[in-house]
XYZ file of C-alpha atoms in Angstrom:
634
model
C -88.323 -85.098 13.597
C -86.139 -87.019 10.509
C -88.078 -86.606 7.126
C -87.315 -82.546 8.800
C -83.648 -83.353 9.107
C -83.824 -84.931 5.533
C -85.214 -81.398 4.210
C -82.390 -79.061 5.529
C -80.141 -81.315 4.243
C -81.223 -81.104 1.093
C -81.310 -77.785 1.269
C -77.994 -77.612 2.024
C -75.213 -77.161 -1.225
C -72.208 -79.824 -1.673
C -69.714 -78.910 0.120
C -67.227 -78.594 -3.573
C -69.588 -75.610 -4.190
C -68.792 -73.220 -1.341
C -66.043 -72.015 -2.789
C -68.240 -70.353 -5.976
C -71.287 -69.556 -3.949
C -68.888 -67.364 -1.870
C -67.114 -65.980 -5.013
C -70.192 -64.947 -6.789
C -72.106 -61.364 -6.972
C -74.508 -60.045 -4.625
C -76.593 -58.254 -6.534
C -78.989 -56.249 -5.585
C -80.548 -54.695 -8.607
C -83.531 -53.090 -7.537
C -81.623 -50.660 -4.769
C -78.157 -50.279 -6.899
C -76.581 -46.714 -6.793
C -76.567 -45.251 -9.790
C -73.277 -45.606 -12.488
C -70.507 -42.860 -12.757
C -67.727 -42.014 -14.188
C -65.190 -44.742 -12.425
C -65.715 -48.814 -12.169
C -68.356 -49.924 -8.960
C -67.467 -53.132 -7.340
C -70.288 -54.338 -4.843
C -69.430 -55.187 -1.160
C -71.113 -57.070 1.289
C -74.247 -55.856 2.435
C -75.853 -54.128 5.327
C -78.142 -55.823 7.230
C -80.790 -54.387 9.816
C -83.308 -55.199 12.678
C -85.974 -54.998 10.684
C -84.550 -58.168 8.592
C -84.245 -55.075 5.663
C -80.566 -55.363 3.514
C -79.001 -52.052 2.522
C -76.319 -52.675 -0.198
C -72.600 -51.267 -0.859
C -71.137 -50.192 -3.287
C -67.732 -48.175 -3.891
C -66.039 -46.414 -7.186
C -62.503 -47.723 -7.940
C -61.125 -44.842 -9.530
C -62.462 -42.916 -6.247
C -60.035 -45.534 -4.197
C -57.288 -44.445 -5.739
C -57.314 -41.143 -5.681
C -57.735 -41.652 -2.069
C -54.550 -43.235 -2.066
C -52.352 -41.382 -4.624
C -53.939 -38.421 -1.307
C -52.691 -40.268 1.182
C -48.557 -40.768 -1.306
C -48.596 -36.872 -1.246
C -49.458 -36.368 2.576
C -47.501 -38.918 3.716
C -44.687 -36.532 0.926
C -45.388 -33.638 2.798
C -45.372 -34.800 6.609
C -41.891 -36.039 5.893
C -40.794 -32.574 4.380
C -42.928 -30.913 7.119
C -40.953 -33.552 9.408
C -37.637 -31.997 7.615
C -38.323 -28.429 7.763
C -40.003 -28.061 10.984
C -38.086 -29.918 12.957
C -38.140 -30.616 16.103
C -36.948 -27.866 18.995
C -32.760 -28.420 20.040
C -30.693 -26.444 22.116
C -28.115 -23.833 21.754
C -26.002 -26.259 22.616
C -27.380 -28.300 19.883
C -26.857 -26.360 16.771
C -23.185 -25.456 18.388
C -22.512 -28.552 17.973
C -24.225 -29.274 14.892
C -22.047 -26.259 13.159
C -18.353 -26.765 14.400
C -18.786 -30.666 12.971
C -19.730 -29.254 9.663
C -17.457 -26.775 10.102
C -14.271 -29.044 10.832
C -15.465 -31.745 8.116
C -15.930 -28.306 5.122
C -11.590 -27.706 6.940
C -11.287 -31.016 6.024
C -12.103 -30.718 2.636
C -10.844 -27.372 1.948
C -6.682 -29.060 3.541
C -6.735 -32.458 1.536
C -8.309 -30.172 -1.922
C -5.626 -27.306 -1.452
C -2.983 -30.261 -0.771
C -3.706 -31.945 -3.692
C -3.851 -29.057 -6.166
C -0.383 -27.218 -5.134
C 0.711 -30.908 -5.173
C 0.336 -31.557 -9.303
C -1.697 -27.801 -10.292
C -1.365 -28.928 -13.854
C -3.662 -31.974 -13.285
C -5.885 -30.892 -10.847
C -9.157 -28.555 -12.104
C -11.607 -30.288 -11.605
C -9.839 -29.623 -7.743
C -10.170 -25.843 -8.555
C -13.241 -25.997 -10.028
C -14.616 -27.796 -6.989
C -12.914 -25.129 -4.017
C -14.104 -22.153 -6.054
C -17.664 -23.929 -6.655
C -17.853 -24.586 -2.722
C -18.409 -20.092 -2.784
C -22.152 -20.625 -4.807
C -22.987 -23.559 -1.345
C -26.246 -21.684 -0.055
C -27.079 -25.296 1.861
C -26.715 -24.896 5.179
C -27.337 -21.282 5.944
C -26.345 -21.496 9.571
C -22.147 -21.987 9.346
C -22.145 -20.922 5.444
C -20.448 -17.220 6.047
C -17.350 -18.929 7.551
C -17.024 -21.600 5.121
C -17.066 -18.952 2.466
C -14.103 -16.828 4.043
C -12.312 -20.414 4.811
C -12.408 -20.750 0.761
C -11.601 -17.550 0.036
C -8.616 -17.336 1.830
C -7.167 -20.785 1.178
C -7.684 -19.399 -3.227
C -5.963 -16.569 -2.495
C -2.958 -18.123 -1.266
C -3.281 -21.176 -3.905
C -3.015 -18.678 -6.704
C -0.540 -17.078 -5.453
C 1.620 -20.209 -6.024
C 0.772 -21.904 -8.446
C 0.114 -18.718 -10.666
C 2.618 -18.886 -13.569
C 5.253 -16.301 -14.008
C 4.052 -15.374 -17.029
C 1.735 -13.478 -18.455
C -1.514 -16.772 -20.185
C -1.956 -15.025 -23.930
C -5.226 -15.686 -25.405
C -5.613 -17.821 -28.974
C -7.010 -15.950 -31.086
C -9.669 -18.124 -33.944
C -6.696 -19.309 -35.254
C -5.316 -21.006 -33.397
C -7.093 -22.712 -31.890
C -8.185 -24.439 -35.558
C -3.871 -25.512 -35.343
C -3.462 -28.817 -33.583
C -1.127 -29.520 -31.094
C 1.538 -31.978 -29.631
C -0.267 -34.113 -26.521
C 2.114 -32.076 -24.312
C 1.076 -28.810 -26.068
C -2.117 -28.856 -26.185
C -2.198 -30.311 -22.265
C -0.658 -27.313 -21.591
C -2.445 -24.952 -22.958
C -6.077 -26.097 -21.803
C -4.819 -25.540 -17.895
C -4.235 -22.205 -18.512
C -6.835 -21.629 -20.450
C -9.048 -23.306 -17.385
C -7.096 -21.502 -14.858
C -6.824 -18.456 -16.242
C -11.404 -19.577 -16.575
C -11.240 -20.037 -12.365
C -8.859 -17.758 -11.929
C -11.200 -14.462 -13.623
C -14.767 -15.844 -11.979
C -13.185 -15.840 -8.649
C -11.964 -12.576 -9.075
C -15.653 -11.597 -10.021
C -16.647 -13.279 -6.678
C -14.722 -11.614 -4.791
C -15.600 -7.832 -6.275
C -19.710 -9.488 -5.666
C -18.969 -10.402 -2.210
C -17.275 -6.604 -1.530
C -20.149 -4.719 -2.732
C -23.111 -6.002 0.511
C -20.988 -4.035 2.035
C -22.147 -1.453 0.862
C -25.768 -2.755 0.594
C -26.043 -5.547 3.432
C -29.990 -5.331 4.907
C -30.613 -5.947 0.738
C -29.311 -9.836 0.831
C -31.647 -12.265 3.225
C -29.493 -15.049 4.082
C -27.255 -13.323 5.639
C -26.953 -10.544 7.823
C -25.414 -7.436 7.885
C -23.061 -8.093 9.964
C -22.249 -11.428 8.840
C -22.250 -9.365 4.842
C -19.867 -6.934 6.389
C -17.372 -8.834 7.505
C -17.702 -11.691 4.471
C -16.327 -7.831 1.909
C -13.719 -6.661 4.785
C -12.399 -10.630 3.866
C -12.497 -10.522 0.234
C -11.205 -7.403 0.339
C -7.994 -8.012 2.377
C -7.954 -11.649 -0.588
C -8.174 -9.072 -2.976
C -5.123 -6.877 -2.236
C -3.306 -10.008 -1.842
C -3.711 -10.649 -5.310
C -3.616 -6.358 -7.028
C 0.339 -7.200 -4.252
C 1.462 -10.631 -5.494
C -0.033 -10.456 -8.747
C 1.526 -7.663 -10.480
C 2.621 -9.306 -13.629
C -0.838 -12.079 -14.248
C -4.289 -11.385 -16.893
C -6.850 -9.012 -15.166
C -4.124 -6.175 -12.920
C -5.169 -4.063 -13.786
C -9.720 -4.493 -13.497
C -7.709 -5.917 -10.171
C -6.911 -1.819 -9.569
C -9.924 -0.483 -10.923
C -11.673 -2.072 -7.607
C -9.170 -1.642 -4.306
C -7.064 2.230 -5.340
C -10.885 3.170 -4.605
C -11.316 1.404 -1.405
C -7.621 2.768 0.541
C -9.499 5.969 0.151
C -13.168 6.790 0.099
C -14.068 3.281 2.404
C -15.072 4.101 6.419
C -13.510 0.801 7.732
C -10.094 2.057 8.974
C -8.601 -1.610 8.391
C -9.932 -1.693 4.716
C -8.464 0.973 3.904
C -4.839 -0.034 6.108
C -4.903 -3.150 4.206
C -4.741 -1.437 0.484
C -2.576 0.790 1.225
C -0.306 -1.299 2.380
C -1.049 -3.201 -0.493
C -0.282 -0.333 -3.018
C 2.628 -0.082 -0.734
C 4.179 -3.812 -1.386
C 2.994 -2.832 -5.058
C 5.017 -0.123 -5.483
C 8.324 -2.138 -3.465
C 8.293 -5.255 -5.511
C 7.323 -4.047 -9.482
C 10.335 -4.069 -11.630
C 8.797 -3.992 -14.801
C 6.962 -0.290 -14.234
C 3.420 -0.504 -16.326
C 2.121 -2.630 -12.699
C 2.593 1.220 -11.263
C 1.571 2.912 -14.266
C -1.398 1.745 -13.420
C -1.983 2.147 -10.158
C -0.603 6.247 -10.426
C -3.487 7.082 -12.602
C -5.928 4.486 -10.793
C -4.614 6.944 -7.906
C -4.970 10.410 -9.955
C -8.103 9.494 -11.044
C -9.617 9.274 -7.853
C -7.702 12.985 -6.214
C -9.517 14.294 -9.194
C -12.872 13.226 -8.890
C -12.715 12.836 -5.396
C -11.088 16.443 -4.648
C -8.381 17.968 -1.751
C -11.411 18.156 0.668
C -11.978 14.177 1.060
C -8.527 12.151 0.394
C -6.493 10.545 3.528
C -3.098 11.365 3.669
C -2.134 7.682 3.837
C -4.035 7.050 -0.036
C -1.484 10.022 -0.602
C 1.802 8.557 1.331
C 1.589 5.614 -1.050
C 3.581 7.535 -3.683
C 6.009 8.029 -1.202
C 7.351 4.040 -1.704
C 8.011 4.270 -5.560
C 11.283 3.211 -6.548
C 12.460 5.964 -9.322
C 16.009 7.097 -9.970
C 16.293 7.780 -14.081
C 13.512 9.898 -15.671
C 14.118 11.210 -19.321
C 11.508 13.936 -20.807
C 12.770 13.450 -24.132
C 11.079 10.190 -24.162
C 7.745 11.558 -23.449
C 5.277 14.201 -24.922
C 6.506 14.919 -28.157
C 3.887 14.946 -30.302
C 4.851 15.758 -34.479
C 3.824 18.907 -35.691
C 0.776 18.301 -39.135
C 3.718 18.542 -41.567
C 5.352 15.530 -40.149
C 1.892 13.552 -40.396
C 1.547 13.954 -43.364
C 5.226 13.788 -44.244
C 4.628 9.944 -43.160
C 1.546 9.114 -44.722
C 2.413 9.662 -47.949
C 5.379 7.720 -47.063
C 3.020 5.043 -46.711
C 1.390 5.529 -48.976
C 4.547 4.906 -51.604
C 4.866 1.464 -49.999
C 3.544 -1.349 -51.819
C 1.810 -3.643 -50.626
C 4.191 -6.695 -50.107
C 6.405 -3.917 -47.998
C 3.864 -3.110 -46.035
C 2.213 -6.756 -45.458
C 6.503 -7.084 -44.214
C 6.492 -4.000 -42.040
C 3.179 -5.180 -39.904
C 4.913 -8.389 -40.264
C 8.343 -6.882 -38.188
C 6.200 -5.292 -36.010
C 4.097 -8.077 -35.003
C 7.224 -9.643 -34.621
C 9.031 -6.894 -32.340
C 6.176 -7.030 -29.730
C 6.045 -10.877 -29.031
C 10.075 -10.565 -28.461
C 9.444 -7.598 -26.476
C 6.712 -8.988 -24.421
C 8.535 -12.863 -24.160
C 12.254 -11.217 -23.772
C 12.896 -12.171 -20.306
C 15.560 -9.209 -19.438
C 14.122 -5.467 -19.212
C 14.415 -2.743 -21.718
C 16.065 -0.028 -19.995
C 14.896 2.868 -22.745
C 11.513 1.135 -21.717
C 11.816 1.502 -18.306
C 12.517 5.277 -18.398
C 9.561 6.591 -20.412
C 7.326 4.445 -18.081
C 8.645 6.239 -14.929
C 8.409 9.440 -16.823
C 5.089 9.273 -17.323
C 4.613 7.786 -14.071
C 6.420 11.128 -12.394
C 4.066 13.311 -14.320
C 1.051 11.648 -12.774
C 2.691 12.037 -9.806
C 3.081 15.914 -10.530
C 0.084 15.925 -11.990
C -1.302 15.008 -8.585
C 0.576 17.105 -6.538
C 0.666 20.593 -8.950
C -3.359 20.038 -8.698
C -3.584 19.568 -5.014
C -1.157 22.905 -4.324
C -3.782 25.203 -6.840
C -6.210 24.379 -4.205
C -4.844 25.405 -0.737
C -5.648 29.223 -0.869
C -8.817 27.791 -0.533
C -7.568 25.704 2.923
C -9.151 22.279 1.618
C -5.746 20.238 1.610
C -4.205 21.631 5.113
C -4.291 17.480 5.807
C -2.773 15.921 3.511
C -0.408 18.597 2.772
C 2.400 16.881 4.028
C 2.408 14.485 2.268
C 1.713 16.568 -1.322
C 5.687 18.359 0.626
C 7.332 15.305 1.844
C 6.710 13.884 -1.696
C 7.856 16.656 -4.187
C 10.896 16.495 -1.911
C 11.479 13.363 -1.860
C 10.594 13.565 -6.214
C 12.568 17.261 -6.270
C 15.201 16.468 -8.589
C 13.108 14.584 -10.847
C 10.634 17.449 -11.695
C 10.681 18.943 -15.220
C 13.370 22.811 -14.914
C 10.438 24.350 -15.990
C 8.513 23.935 -13.149
C 11.105 25.326 -11.224
C 10.181 28.469 -10.523
C 6.739 28.262 -10.531
C 7.110 25.842 -7.858
C 9.246 27.745 -5.246
C 6.568 30.291 -6.041
C 3.828 28.590 -4.277
C 6.083 27.137 -1.180
C 6.765 30.781 -0.766
C 3.862 32.234 -0.001
C 3.110 29.239 1.534
C 5.715 29.263 4.400
C 4.608 33.249 4.804
C 1.307 32.907 4.686
C 0.954 32.254 8.960
C -1.301 29.742 8.615
C 0.531 26.278 8.677
C 2.201 24.268 11.285
C 5.472 23.568 12.265
C 5.957 20.602 10.548
C 3.956 21.561 7.181
C 6.265 24.279 7.360
C 9.355 21.990 7.703
C 7.650 20.068 5.277
C 8.685 23.282 2.830
C 11.633 24.299 3.241
C 12.799 20.933 3.302
C 11.187 20.157 -0.611
C 12.642 24.402 -0.844
C 15.845 23.601 -0.385
C 16.078 20.144 -2.058
C 15.465 20.999 -5.232
C 17.497 23.898 -5.229
C 20.237 21.178 -4.302
C 19.359 19.809 -7.808
C 19.227 20.689 -9.920
C 18.298 24.137 -9.336
C 21.925 25.121 -8.677
C 21.481 26.978 -12.273
C 19.301 29.419 -10.440
C 20.293 32.705 -9.031
C 17.718 31.762 -6.133
C 18.656 32.774 -2.505
C 16.140 31.172 -0.054
C 17.079 34.338 2.702
C 12.505 33.235 3.266
C 12.624 30.024 4.663
C 16.074 30.382 6.501
C 13.478 33.059 8.634
C 11.355 30.760 9.039
C 13.033 27.741 10.346
C 15.070 29.979 13.119
C 11.667 30.966 14.134
C 10.240 28.178 13.661
C 13.690 26.736 17.108
C 12.617 29.005 18.424
C 9.012 28.331 19.047
C 9.542 24.785 19.799
C 11.943 25.884 22.498
C 9.137 28.440 24.765
C 6.045 24.717 23.502
C 5.657 23.808 26.726
C 4.665 20.130 25.212
C 8.585 20.133 23.508
C 8.441 15.625 23.766
C 6.229 15.993 20.240
C 8.074 19.295 18.245
C 9.399 17.828 14.940
C 13.205 17.787 16.081
C 14.412 14.785 12.900
C 12.445 16.769 10.820
C 14.298 19.640 12.060
C 17.258 18.209 12.312
C 17.029 17.080 8.096
C 15.897 21.124 7.152
C 18.838 22.136 8.353
C 21.453 19.441 7.095
C 19.564 20.463 3.911
C 20.358 24.379 4.441
C 22.979 23.945 6.496
C 25.198 21.782 5.665
C 25.076 21.386 2.252
C 24.745 24.386 1.019
C 27.937 26.167 2.636
C 30.022 26.613 -0.657
C 27.475 27.603 -2.226
C 28.112 31.302 -2.271
C 26.793 32.524 -5.658
C 28.723 36.129 -7.044
C 27.937 36.837 -10.218
C 30.570 36.769 -12.781
C 29.819 40.683 -14.858
C 32.972 41.644 -17.652
C 32.129 44.189 -16.007
C 32.991 43.519 -12.221
C 36.868 44.179 -11.248
C 38.474 40.784 -8.881
C 39.151 42.739 -6.366
C 35.474 43.345 -6.214
C 34.672 39.915 -6.469
C 36.839 39.072 -4.042
C 35.395 41.839 -1.844
C 31.900 40.097 -2.177
C 33.253 36.738 -0.632
C 34.509 38.124 2.179
C 30.913 40.518 2.424
C 29.021 36.660 1.790
C 31.147 34.630 4.621
C 30.990 37.136 6.422
C 26.985 37.006 6.349
C 26.873 33.306 6.169
C 28.883 32.873 9.930
C 26.158 35.119 11.116
C 23.767 33.204 10.444
C 25.189 30.356 11.353
C 26.041 31.549 14.863
C 22.520 32.155 15.304
C 21.126 28.814 14.936
C 23.925 27.552 16.529
C 23.188 29.241 19.608
C 19.511 28.597 18.905
C 19.932 24.954 18.547
C 21.558 24.258 21.858
C 19.109 26.822 23.492
C 16.056 23.723 21.895
C 17.765 20.533 23.588
C 17.699 22.548 26.983
C 14.088 22.744 26.906
C 13.838 18.547 25.701
C 13.778 15.794 28.355
C 14.434 13.122 25.747
C 18.051 11.627 25.595
C 17.795 10.071 22.723
C 16.726 14.132 20.724
C 19.386 16.355 22.998
C 21.959 14.270 21.584
C 20.791 14.123 17.979
C 20.911 18.216 18.068
C 24.295 17.768 20.139
C 25.922 16.090 17.031
C 24.103 18.647 14.623
C 25.641 21.988 16.833
C 28.944 19.650 16.603
C 28.725 18.909 12.677
C 27.707 23.096 12.554
C 30.584 24.361 14.837
C 33.407 22.463 12.776
C 32.074 24.140 9.467
C 33.905 26.487 10.089
C 36.151 27.172 12.469
C 35.612 30.905 12.742
C 33.016 29.420 15.186
C 34.770 29.812 17.937
C 34.251 32.665 18.992
C 31.233 31.184 20.896
C 33.487 29.823 23.318
C 35.373 32.915 24.189
C 34.271 34.659 26.594
C 36.764 37.832 26.283
C 34.997 38.402 21.884
C 35.885 41.042 19.464
C 32.797 41.167 18.646
C 30.382 44.449 17.929
C 26.880 44.583 19.642
C 25.101 42.541 21.879
C 22.405 39.301 21.451
C 19.215 39.419 21.276
C 17.576 36.386 21.030
C 13.589 37.555 20.013
C 14.797 38.745 16.863
C 14.091 36.352 14.480
C 16.253 36.795 11.654
C 19.634 35.572 12.025
C 21.744 37.842 10.867
C 20.972 41.038 12.479
C 20.213 39.074 16.191
C 24.347 39.332 17.121
C 25.251 36.321 18.111
C 28.965 35.928 17.619
C 28.745 39.294 21.155
C 27.490 35.588 22.675
C 28.455 32.255 24.157
C 26.991 28.648 24.170
C 26.500 28.873 28.221
C 24.033 25.720 27.022
C 26.982 23.693 26.537
C 27.812 24.285 30.350
C 24.736 23.452 31.656
C 24.051 20.481 30.065
C 27.178 18.951 31.362
C 26.009 18.912 34.394
C 23.119 16.526 32.948
C 21.795 13.702 34.777
C 22.193 11.681 32.122
C 25.866 10.394 31.321
C 25.750 9.323 27.502
C 23.790 14.182 27.424
C 26.986 15.355 29.424
C 30.110 13.712 28.679
C 28.955 15.092 24.370
C 28.458 18.291 26.345
C 31.733 18.347 27.467
C 33.409 16.825 23.658
C 32.067 20.047 22.203
C 33.171 22.897 24.850
C 37.179 21.042 24.913
C 36.901 22.140 20.634
C 35.961 24.935 21.703
């Protein structure tokens, strides 16, 4: 036993050699696997029940590859966790969306207040606010954020845009060294103009989304339409209040077609209101001229059938009082042009250079002048009036085909307003067209009244030089009064427009009795003709007074009845011989026929104003008192 123990102790290794033994590699030369491209490392073998050892190895490169694959799988899992988040309820999504919108609102408000406080040193903030229009990181709320940014930038640009047009510097001017203050100002102006241009391009892009909302994948069609609608409102705001600034002509070309062709009624109304605001606020004239030219182009391209009355009614907001056709349209003859060219050729180089410099200086002084050039303004207004009548005449040309029935009242109202500015060469043609429209019998009461008012406005201005007898217009107006009185629904009749026409026809033209005075006619014959004309005007005056009182009996609106009684009082005061309408024992011959539509042959002098006696018993005290006052005059 002792010997065996010694033998075992002898075979046992020393204590200091255990660590070296453990670190020694286990080699199995016979059963080692063939080496691969990577480095082979041996592992501890596995012993089977039979006592056989199975070697184990691994390749270091493979382990590294598996480690990289493991890290990639980790990143993929993280990205999947981000994209495929666990399903959340609608309430959680709404809460997250509201929080994000509130944060963006606070940021927009902070940037806007800082920009308004100091615009010249806040170009970076303007850029940051504008770049929010290109943010697509939050698809659940970026449409709302875009709307807020669009509206905020529109208000900001209206406030911070200078009151002058920024001129772009040439290459020579950019090479010149500037002082510190001047350089800061020029850099600010160029940066502001750059961001303003990019903002306008963004608005135009959003407006185009409305035409094809399905093509934009990040937004639903309804969201694209609402975003385009907000962009249109902001663009119309800039159009109305930045007429003096750069790129206004480009904004005009985008906005004017929307005012007529857009299918959305609200957008058409917004654009038309912006045009009306521009016409009422414009003092220079150039923005109004560009707008009227754009309207003329739209009317020419679309045609009378597709024009809207609201679109044409914007022209009524123009403030034009003085025109001079001698300033526009003076075409020089070929001989005059040759003389001008010959004179320029005779000049020396020095004089040509001096004249060119003087022209450039004059142009710069005109741009920088604070006071308005009255001659230039009159010239611009004359061009505007020419464009307006070009629109009107082109539409009236197509009336024979019935293409402009819906817009005819707008055309006639515009002709009535600008009749005193029409070139006198067009008076005869225009009056003939109006007379044809009235005599056609296809127009409504409102359209006929607009024709009559336009014709008498033409004859009351420069048309006084023409010896034109508008008897047809008197007959049509007299007929309209009877038809309006016989209508069942008299509350919607155009009483105000009718009284407006009668005021021009009977009150303003009562002294315009025109008789041709030739040398062959004696003074006695002229006096006799005057008496006859006065008698004719008295007959028509009495006929109109009688029919107006008949119309007043059929109305139930107190305001309209009082307007008619007021007009009757004016007509009675215009001629003292109308007192025969209050005299029961009048000596006038004949009998009154209320159905005759000719005021000269109705026999109105043989009747009395029984309608005033009935209106004296009206249940409204104001009407009864007014009728009683008229009876006391008689």
